[in-house]
């Protein structure tokens, strides 16, 4: 059955602002001024959180100081989650990896970018993770690899390869604080438009 609400993958290098943006987006979708016609219930699906809670870790990469996720276990679990509620959609899937997800899971892939290297460096070394509030404190190889990945747009390339159709992948800048809200609003408007364009598909009405 077609989805009633769109699924979005929100991706980008760690520290670009995925969690903060996803949280704002979900808040926007709950705003009381939303009219019933434009009601799009969005749910934040943090893959980091799931991997941690379900302990989907395979091993630990000492060099990159990071847990390695068992992708098969993770995909099975997320597939079950998003099939819930008759697969009505409305999931905002937030992770720094996107190309392991099946193409059919997402109606839009948003890649957040922080192309100001100084700002990004400061975020990775000093900022707190929006997810847990803990210091990110990246250093050494982990810091360098993430900075390089952001400079070269690695995740954007991966997203474009996995979702090759025109308009499926959108790149949004996330350097300045006000861009968090602008991006959340842009995605929110896109969701409402999607629902309008797809109305009737899921209720048996054929135009
Ligand atoms: P991610 O989920 O991509 O790892 P995050 O949402 O945890 O990133 O954000 C990391 C930190 O950077 C957090 O302290 C909030 C801050 N931040 C994110 N996007 C920002 C932006 N556009 N401007 C200023 N600060 C931002």
PDB file of C-alpha atoms and ligand atoms in Angstrom, residues 12-21 94 123 127-131 136 173-180, ligand 1:
ATOM      1  CA  UNK A  12      25.293  14.189   6.563  1.00  0.00           C
ATOM      2  CA  UNK A  13      28.627  13.921   8.350  1.00  0.00           C
ATOM      3  CA  UNK A  14      28.392  13.726  12.168  1.00  0.00           C
ATOM      4  CA  UNK A  15      28.019  17.245  13.581  1.00  0.00           C
ATOM      5  CA  UNK A  16      26.229  18.849  10.611  1.00  0.00           C
ATOM      6  CA  UNK A  17      23.038  19.223  12.655  1.00  0.00           C
ATOM      7  CA  UNK A  18      20.858  16.223  11.749  1.00  0.00           C
ATOM      8  CA  UNK A  19      19.493  15.633  15.242  1.00  0.00           C
ATOM      9  CA  UNK A  20      18.837  19.309  15.948  1.00  0.00           C
ATOM     10  CA  UNK A  21      17.089  19.720  12.587  1.00  0.00           C
ATOM     11  CA  UNK A  94      18.510  10.366  10.884  1.00  0.00           C
ATOM     12  CA  UNK A 123      31.628  21.664  16.312  1.00  0.00           C
ATOM     13  CA  UNK A 127      30.056  21.126  20.691  1.00  0.00           C
ATOM     14  CA  UNK A 128      27.610  18.888  22.450  1.00  0.00           C
ATOM     15  CA  UNK A 129      25.745  16.180  20.584  1.00  0.00           C
ATOM     16  CA  UNK A 130      22.096  17.163  20.327  1.00  0.00           C
ATOM     17  CA  UNK A 131      21.171  13.518  20.869  1.00  0.00           C
ATOM     18  CA  UNK A 136      31.592  15.247  21.016  1.00  0.00           C
ATOM     19  CA  UNK A 173      23.552  24.347   4.196  1.00  0.00           C
ATOM     20  CA  UNK A 174      23.817  24.024   7.981  1.00  0.00           C
ATOM     21  CA  UNK A 175      26.559  26.453   8.975  1.00  0.00           C
ATOM     22  CA  UNK A 176      24.733  29.223  10.811  1.00  0.00           C
ATOM     23  CA  UNK A 177      22.281  28.815  13.675  1.00  0.00           C
ATOM     24  CA  UNK A 178      19.337  30.304  11.775  1.00  0.00           C
ATOM     25  CA  UNK A 179      19.740  27.710   9.051  1.00  0.00           C
ATOM     26  CA  UNK A 180      18.529  25.003  11.434  1.00  0.00           C
TER      27      UNK A 180
HETATM   28  P1  LIG B   1      24.385  15.561  14.111  1.00  0.00           P
HETATM   29  O1  LIG B   1      23.071  14.973  14.595  1.00  0.00           O
HETATM   30  O2  LIG B   1      24.423  15.769  12.629  1.00  0.00           O
HETATM   31  O3  LIG B   1      25.582  14.802  14.593  1.00  0.00           O
HETATM   32  P2  LIG B   1      23.797  17.667  16.004  1.00  0.00           P
HETATM   33  O4  LIG B   1      22.361  17.976  15.689  1.00  0.00           O
HETATM   34  O5  LIG B   1      24.084  16.818  17.209  1.00  0.00           O
HETATM   35  O6  LIG B   1      24.511  17.027  14.718  1.00  0.00           O
HETATM   36  O7  LIG B   1      24.570  19.057  16.096  1.00  0.00           O
HETATM   37  C1  LIG B   1      25.901  19.128  16.591  1.00  0.00           C
HETATM   38  C2  LIG B   1      26.101  20.410  17.351  1.00  0.00           C
HETATM   39  O8  LIG B   1      26.187  21.501  16.442  1.00  0.00           O
HETATM   40  C3  LIG B   1      24.992  20.764  18.324  1.00  0.00           C
HETATM   41  O9  LIG B   1      25.615  21.381  19.455  1.00  0.00           O
HETATM   42  C4  LIG B   1      24.162  21.766  17.591  1.00  0.00           C
HETATM   43  C5  LIG B   1      25.161  22.444  16.681  1.00  0.00           C
HETATM   44  N1  LIG B   1      24.632  22.820  15.363  1.00  0.00           N
HETATM   45  C6  LIG B   1      24.115  21.980  14.447  1.00  0.00           C
HETATM   46  N2  LIG B   1      23.756  22.646  13.337  1.00  0.00           N
HETATM   47  C7  LIG B   1      24.066  23.934  13.550  1.00  0.00           C
HETATM   48  C8  LIG B   1      23.949  25.129  12.764  1.00  0.00           C
HETATM   49  N3  LIG B   1      23.410  25.150  11.528  1.00  0.00           N
HETATM   50  N4  LIG B   1      24.380  26.270  13.307  1.00  0.00           N
HETATM   51  C9  LIG B   1      24.909  26.303  14.556  1.00  0.00           C
HETATM   52  N5  LIG B   1      25.055  25.205  15.334  1.00  0.00           N
HETATM   53  C10 LIG B   1      24.637  24.047  14.843  1.00  0.00           C
END
